[in-house]
Short mmCIF file of C-alpha atoms in Angstrom, two decimals:
data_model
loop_
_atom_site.label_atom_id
_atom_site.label_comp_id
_atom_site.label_asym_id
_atom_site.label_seq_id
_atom_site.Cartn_x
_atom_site.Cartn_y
_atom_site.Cartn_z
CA UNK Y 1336 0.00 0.00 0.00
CA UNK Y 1337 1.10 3.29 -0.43
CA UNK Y 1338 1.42 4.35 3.02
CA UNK Y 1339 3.55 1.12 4.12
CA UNK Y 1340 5.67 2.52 0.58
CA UNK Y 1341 5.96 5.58 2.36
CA UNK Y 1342 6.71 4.51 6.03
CA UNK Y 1343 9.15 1.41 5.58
CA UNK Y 1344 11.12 2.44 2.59
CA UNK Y 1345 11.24 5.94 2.47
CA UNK Y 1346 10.95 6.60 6.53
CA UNK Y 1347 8.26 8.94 5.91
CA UNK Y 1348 6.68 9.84 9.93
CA UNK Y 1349 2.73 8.91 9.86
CA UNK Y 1350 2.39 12.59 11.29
CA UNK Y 1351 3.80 14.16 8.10
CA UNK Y 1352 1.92 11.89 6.06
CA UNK Y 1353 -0.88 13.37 7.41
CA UNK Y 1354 -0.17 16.65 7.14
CA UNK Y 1355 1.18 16.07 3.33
CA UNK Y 1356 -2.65 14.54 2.50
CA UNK Y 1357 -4.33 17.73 4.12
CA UNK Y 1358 -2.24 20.75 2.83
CA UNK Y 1359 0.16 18.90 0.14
CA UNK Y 1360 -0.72 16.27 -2.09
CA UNK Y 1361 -0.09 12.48 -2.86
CA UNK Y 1362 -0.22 10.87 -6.22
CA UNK Y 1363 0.45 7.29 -7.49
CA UNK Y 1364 0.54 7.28 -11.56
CA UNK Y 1365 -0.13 11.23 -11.66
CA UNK Y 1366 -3.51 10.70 -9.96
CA UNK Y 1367 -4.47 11.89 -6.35
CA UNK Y 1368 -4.50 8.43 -4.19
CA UNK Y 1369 -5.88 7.44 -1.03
CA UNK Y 1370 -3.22 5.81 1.56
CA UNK Y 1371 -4.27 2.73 1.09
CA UNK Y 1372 -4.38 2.04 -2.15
CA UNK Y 1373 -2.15 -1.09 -3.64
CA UNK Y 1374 1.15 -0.52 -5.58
CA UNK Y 1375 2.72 -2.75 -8.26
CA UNK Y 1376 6.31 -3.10 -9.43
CA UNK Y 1377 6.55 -0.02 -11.96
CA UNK Y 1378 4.46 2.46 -9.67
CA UNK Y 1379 5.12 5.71 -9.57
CA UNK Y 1380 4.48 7.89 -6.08
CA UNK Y 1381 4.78 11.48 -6.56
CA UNK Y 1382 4.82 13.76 -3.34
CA UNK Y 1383 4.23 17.63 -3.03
CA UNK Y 1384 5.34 18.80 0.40
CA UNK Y 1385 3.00 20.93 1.75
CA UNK Y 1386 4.15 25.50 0.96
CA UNK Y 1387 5.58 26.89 3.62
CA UNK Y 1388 6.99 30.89 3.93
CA UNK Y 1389 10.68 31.29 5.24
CA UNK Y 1390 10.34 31.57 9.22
CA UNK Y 1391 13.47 33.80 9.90
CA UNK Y 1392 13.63 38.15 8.83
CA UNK Y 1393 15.67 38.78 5.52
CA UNK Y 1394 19.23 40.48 6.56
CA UNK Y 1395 21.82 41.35 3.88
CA UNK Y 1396 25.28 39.15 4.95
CA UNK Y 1397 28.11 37.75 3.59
CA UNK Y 1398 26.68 33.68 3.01
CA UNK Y 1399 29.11 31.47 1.59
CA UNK Y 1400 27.26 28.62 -0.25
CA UNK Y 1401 29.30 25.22 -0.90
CA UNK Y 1402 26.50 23.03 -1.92
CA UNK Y 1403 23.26 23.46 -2.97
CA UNK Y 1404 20.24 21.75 -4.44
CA UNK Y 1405 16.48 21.21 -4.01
CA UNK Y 1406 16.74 19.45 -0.51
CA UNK Y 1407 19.79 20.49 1.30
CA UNK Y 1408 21.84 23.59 1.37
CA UNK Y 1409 25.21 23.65 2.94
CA UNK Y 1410 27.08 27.08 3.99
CA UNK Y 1411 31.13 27.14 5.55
CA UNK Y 1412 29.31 29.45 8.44
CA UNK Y 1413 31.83 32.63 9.33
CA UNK Y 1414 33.99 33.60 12.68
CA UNK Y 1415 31.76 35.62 15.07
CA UNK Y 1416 28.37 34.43 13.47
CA UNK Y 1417 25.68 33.14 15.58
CA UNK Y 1418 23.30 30.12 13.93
CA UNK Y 1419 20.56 31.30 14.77
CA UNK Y 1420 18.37 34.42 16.65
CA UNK Y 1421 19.11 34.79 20.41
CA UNK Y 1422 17.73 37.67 22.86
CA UNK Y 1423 20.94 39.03 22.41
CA UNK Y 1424 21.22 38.65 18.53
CA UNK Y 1425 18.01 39.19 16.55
CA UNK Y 1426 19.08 40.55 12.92
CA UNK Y 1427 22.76 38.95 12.30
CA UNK Y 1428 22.38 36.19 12.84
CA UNK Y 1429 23.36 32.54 9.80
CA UNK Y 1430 19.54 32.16 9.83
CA UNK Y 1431 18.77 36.00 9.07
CA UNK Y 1432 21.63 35.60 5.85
CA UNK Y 1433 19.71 32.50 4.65
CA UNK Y 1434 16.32 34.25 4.86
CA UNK Y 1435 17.33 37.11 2.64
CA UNK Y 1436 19.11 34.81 0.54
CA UNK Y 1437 16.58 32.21 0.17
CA UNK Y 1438 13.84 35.60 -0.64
CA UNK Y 1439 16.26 36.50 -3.10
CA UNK Y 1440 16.44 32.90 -4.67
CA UNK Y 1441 12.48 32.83 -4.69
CA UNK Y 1442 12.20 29.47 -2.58
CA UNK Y 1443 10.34 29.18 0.39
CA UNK Y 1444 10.79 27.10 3.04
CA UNK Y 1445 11.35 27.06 6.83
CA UNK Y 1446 15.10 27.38 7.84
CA UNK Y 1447 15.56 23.88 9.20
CA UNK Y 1448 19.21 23.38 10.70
CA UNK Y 1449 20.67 20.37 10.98
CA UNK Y 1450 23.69 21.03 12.72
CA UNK Y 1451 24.54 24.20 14.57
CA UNK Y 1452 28.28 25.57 15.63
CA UNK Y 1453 29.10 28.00 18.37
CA UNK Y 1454 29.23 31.84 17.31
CA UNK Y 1455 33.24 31.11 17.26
CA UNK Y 1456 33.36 27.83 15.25
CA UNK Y 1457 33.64 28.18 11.55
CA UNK Y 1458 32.86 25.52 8.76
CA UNK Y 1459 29.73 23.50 8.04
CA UNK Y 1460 26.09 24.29 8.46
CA UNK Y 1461 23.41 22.22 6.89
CA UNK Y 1462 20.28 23.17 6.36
CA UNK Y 1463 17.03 20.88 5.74
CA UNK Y 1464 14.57 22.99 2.60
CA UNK Y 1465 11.43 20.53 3.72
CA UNK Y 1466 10.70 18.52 6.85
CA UNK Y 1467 11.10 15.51 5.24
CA UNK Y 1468 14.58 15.64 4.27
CA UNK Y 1469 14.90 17.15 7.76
CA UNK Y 1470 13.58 14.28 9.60
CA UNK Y 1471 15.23 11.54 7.00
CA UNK Y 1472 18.84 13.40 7.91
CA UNK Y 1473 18.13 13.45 11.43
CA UNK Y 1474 17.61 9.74 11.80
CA UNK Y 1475 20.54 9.08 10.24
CA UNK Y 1476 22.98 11.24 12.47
CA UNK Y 1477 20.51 9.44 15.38
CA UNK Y 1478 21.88 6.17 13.65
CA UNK Y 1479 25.20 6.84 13.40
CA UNK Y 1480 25.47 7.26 9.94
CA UNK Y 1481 26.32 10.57 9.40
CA UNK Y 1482 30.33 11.91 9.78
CA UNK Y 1483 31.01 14.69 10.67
CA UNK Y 1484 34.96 15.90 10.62
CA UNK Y 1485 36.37 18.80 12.41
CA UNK Y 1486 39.73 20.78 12.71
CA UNK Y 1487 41.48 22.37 15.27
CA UNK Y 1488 44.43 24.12 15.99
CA UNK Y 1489 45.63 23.31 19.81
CA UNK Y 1490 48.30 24.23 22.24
CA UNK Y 1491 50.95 22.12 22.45
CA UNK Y 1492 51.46 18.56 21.20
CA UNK Y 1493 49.07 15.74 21.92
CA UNK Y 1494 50.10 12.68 23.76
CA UNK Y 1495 50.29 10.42 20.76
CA UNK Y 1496 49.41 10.45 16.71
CA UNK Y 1497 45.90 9.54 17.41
CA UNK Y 1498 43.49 8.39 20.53
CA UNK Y 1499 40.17 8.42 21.97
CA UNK Y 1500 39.31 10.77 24.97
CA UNK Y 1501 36.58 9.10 26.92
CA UNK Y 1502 35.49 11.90 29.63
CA UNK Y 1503 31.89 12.50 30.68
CA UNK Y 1504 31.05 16.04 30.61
CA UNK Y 1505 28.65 17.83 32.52
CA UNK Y 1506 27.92 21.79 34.35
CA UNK Y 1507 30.00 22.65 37.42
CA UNK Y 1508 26.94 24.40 38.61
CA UNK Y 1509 23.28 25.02 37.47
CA UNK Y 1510 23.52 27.65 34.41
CA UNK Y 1511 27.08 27.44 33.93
CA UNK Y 1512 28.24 28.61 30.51
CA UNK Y 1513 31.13 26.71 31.45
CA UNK Y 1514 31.35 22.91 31.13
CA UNK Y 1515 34.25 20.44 32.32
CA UNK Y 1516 35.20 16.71 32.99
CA UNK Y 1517 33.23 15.76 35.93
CA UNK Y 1518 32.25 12.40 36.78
CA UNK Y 1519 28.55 13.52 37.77
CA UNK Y 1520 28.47 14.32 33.80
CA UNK Y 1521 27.21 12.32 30.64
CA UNK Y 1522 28.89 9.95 29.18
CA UNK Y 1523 31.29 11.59 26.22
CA UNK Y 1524 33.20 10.08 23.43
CA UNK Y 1525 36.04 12.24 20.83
CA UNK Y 1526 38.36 10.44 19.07
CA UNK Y 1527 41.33 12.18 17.51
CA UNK Y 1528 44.11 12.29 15.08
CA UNK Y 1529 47.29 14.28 14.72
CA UNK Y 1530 47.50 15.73 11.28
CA UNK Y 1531 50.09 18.33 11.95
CA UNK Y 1532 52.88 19.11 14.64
CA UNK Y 1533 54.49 22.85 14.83
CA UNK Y 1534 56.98 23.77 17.57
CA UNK Y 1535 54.42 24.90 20.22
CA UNK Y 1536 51.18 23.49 18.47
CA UNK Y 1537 49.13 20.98 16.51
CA UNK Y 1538 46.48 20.64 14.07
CA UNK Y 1539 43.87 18.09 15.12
CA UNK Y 1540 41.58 16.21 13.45
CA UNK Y 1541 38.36 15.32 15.45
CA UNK Y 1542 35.31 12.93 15.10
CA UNK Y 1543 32.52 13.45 17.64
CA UNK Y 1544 31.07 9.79 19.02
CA UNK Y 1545 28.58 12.00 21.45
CA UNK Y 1546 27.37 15.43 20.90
CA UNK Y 1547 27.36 17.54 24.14
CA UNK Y 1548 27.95 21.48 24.87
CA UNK Y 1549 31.33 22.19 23.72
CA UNK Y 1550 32.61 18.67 23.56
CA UNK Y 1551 35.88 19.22 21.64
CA UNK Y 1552 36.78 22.34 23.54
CA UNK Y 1553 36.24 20.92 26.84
CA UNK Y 1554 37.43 17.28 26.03
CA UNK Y 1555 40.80 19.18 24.38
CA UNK Y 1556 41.52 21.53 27.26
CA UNK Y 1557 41.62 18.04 29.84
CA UNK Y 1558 43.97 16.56 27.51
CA UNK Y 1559 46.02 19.92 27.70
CA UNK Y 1560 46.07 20.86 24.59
CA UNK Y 1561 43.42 23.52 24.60
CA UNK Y 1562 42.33 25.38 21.23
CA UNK Y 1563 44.35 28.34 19.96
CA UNK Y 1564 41.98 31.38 20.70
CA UNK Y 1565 39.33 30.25 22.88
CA UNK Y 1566 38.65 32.43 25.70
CA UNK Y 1567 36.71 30.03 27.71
CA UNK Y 1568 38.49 27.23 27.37
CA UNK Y 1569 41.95 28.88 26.79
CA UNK Y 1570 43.82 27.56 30.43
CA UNK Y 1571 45.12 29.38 33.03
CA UNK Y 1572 48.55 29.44 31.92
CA UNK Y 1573 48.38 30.08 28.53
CA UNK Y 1574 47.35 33.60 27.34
CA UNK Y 1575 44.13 33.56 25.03
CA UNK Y 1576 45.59 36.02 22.25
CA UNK Y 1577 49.08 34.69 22.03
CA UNK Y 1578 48.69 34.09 18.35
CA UNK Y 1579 46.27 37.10 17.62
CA UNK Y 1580 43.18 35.24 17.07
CA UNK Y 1581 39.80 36.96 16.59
CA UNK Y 1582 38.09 33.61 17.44
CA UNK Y 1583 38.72 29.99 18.56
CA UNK Y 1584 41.14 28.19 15.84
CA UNK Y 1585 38.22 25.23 15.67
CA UNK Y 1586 36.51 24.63 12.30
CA UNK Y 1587 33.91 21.96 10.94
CA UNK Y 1588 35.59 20.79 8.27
CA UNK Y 1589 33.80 18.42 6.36
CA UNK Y 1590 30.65 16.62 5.90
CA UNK Y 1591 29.20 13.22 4.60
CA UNK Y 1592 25.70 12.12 4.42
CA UNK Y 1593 22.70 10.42 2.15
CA UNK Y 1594 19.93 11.72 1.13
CA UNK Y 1595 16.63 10.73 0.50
CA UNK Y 1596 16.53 10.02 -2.91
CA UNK Y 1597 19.47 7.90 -2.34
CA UNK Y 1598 22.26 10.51 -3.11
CA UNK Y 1599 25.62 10.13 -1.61
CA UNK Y 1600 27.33 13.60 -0.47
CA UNK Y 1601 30.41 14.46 0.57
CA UNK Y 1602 31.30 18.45 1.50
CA UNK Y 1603 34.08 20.40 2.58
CA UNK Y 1604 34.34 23.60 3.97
CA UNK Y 1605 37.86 25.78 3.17
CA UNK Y 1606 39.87 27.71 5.86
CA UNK Y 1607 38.74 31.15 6.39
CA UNK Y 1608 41.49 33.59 5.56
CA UNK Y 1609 42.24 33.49 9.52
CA UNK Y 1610 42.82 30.16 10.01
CA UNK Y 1611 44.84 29.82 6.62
CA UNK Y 1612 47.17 32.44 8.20
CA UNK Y 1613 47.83 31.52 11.56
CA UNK Y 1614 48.68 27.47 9.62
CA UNK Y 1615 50.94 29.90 7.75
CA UNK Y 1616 52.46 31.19 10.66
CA UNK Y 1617 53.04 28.12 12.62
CA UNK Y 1618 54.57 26.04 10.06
CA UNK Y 1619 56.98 29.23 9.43
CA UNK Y 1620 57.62 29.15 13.09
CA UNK Y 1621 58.83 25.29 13.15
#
């Protein structure tokens, strides 16, 4: 039947099925279908996703686009850019750039991230166009099956080439912006790997196993090799603009997913001209 079609092969949710059959539309052969209709081999189901108007106020900003098509669009989000509107950031914020450019583009849709980064991290955002593909993408970072790579540039040199750090994070106190390796905390998983070594620093790659409030910063600062720039997580000892950072030297660097239509895709976000320089800087220095 077309709804078992739906549900078990394509992971539609019954909940947007319904709400495709009241405001959208549902076809098998290029005529309107009831749910329980029987398929054959050869079938065709067409789906229009119910219109929706972009949920976020058009701002002018710099948006740099690395992939793009009809379900997914992936930006390499900028230094000092919140994801989305806070109480403290209403108009410049990654959400308010894709509303203006999305106007621009003439498609509407509801700004549906699936992955956010701290106003400090740079690299890759994905964003869901429908909440199908939004829901399909979700279950598969849910299942593991989504990789997400980052970079960072640390203090120091790590203890070896490559390891796991297996630390359960949690607040020091209720409303803490701060988190930190307490055994009270959940359990958290980041596995690393040693791409670079400088005289006084490395460049680390990093592959999240858990996703908690600023895993890799915390998880890097109790290995003692805290990121280059952070001011929360810079250490006591080391002084947070020692290499004349604007932000925290961490970046998402790449991205690798399915879609629904069965579409393999792998992205990668460049350096921002920041990050290229201080690389620049500390291989000079060797």
């Amino acid at each position: 039947m077309v709804r078992e079609e739906l549900v078990n092969r394509y992971s539609y949710s019954s909940r947007l099925i319904r709400e495709i059959k009241r405001i959208g539309k549902i076809s098998l052969n290029h005529k309107e279908c009831f749910l329980g209709q029987q398929i054959r081999p050869g079938d065709i189901i067409e789906i229009k996703m119910p219109q929706e108007d972009i949920d976020g106020e058009p701002v002018s900003g710099k948006l740099s686009v690395v992939y793009e098509d009809d379900e997914l669009l992936v930006v390499n989000k900028p230094p000092l850019c919140v994801t989305h509107p806070t109480k403290s950031h209403q108009l410049d914020t990654l959400a308010n750039y894709i509303s203006y450019y999305w106007h621009d583009q003439g498609i509407s849709a509801k700004i549906r991230f699936i992955n956010r980064l701290d106003r400090d991290t740079t690299g890759i955002v994905a964003i869901a166009k429908n909440k199908y593909v939004h829901h399909y993408v979700q279950n598969e970072v849910n299942s593991g099956k989504v990789r997400k790579v980052y970079h960072a540039f640390v203090h120091g040199r790590l203890p070896g080439t490559e390891g796991i750090i297996n630390a359960p994070i949690g607040q020091p106190y209720e409303d803490s912006i701060h988190r930190i390796v307490m055994d009270e905390g959940k359990p958290s998983v980041t596995h690393y790997r040693v791409l670079e070594e400088y005289k006084n620093a490395s460049l680390v790659e990093l592959i999240l196993e858990t996703g908690r409030t600023h895993q890799i910063r915390v998880h890097l600062k109790y290995l003692g090799n805290p990121i280059i720039g952070d001011p929360l997580y810079h250490g006591e000892d080391l002084a947070v603009d020692s290499f004349e950072m604007s932000h925290q030297a961490l970046h998402a660097r790449s991205l690798e997913l399915s879609l629904p239509r069965k579409k393999h895709l792998y992205v990668l976000a460049e350096y921002n001209s920041e990050l290229t320089d201080l690389r620049r800087r500390l291989i000079d220095n060797k």
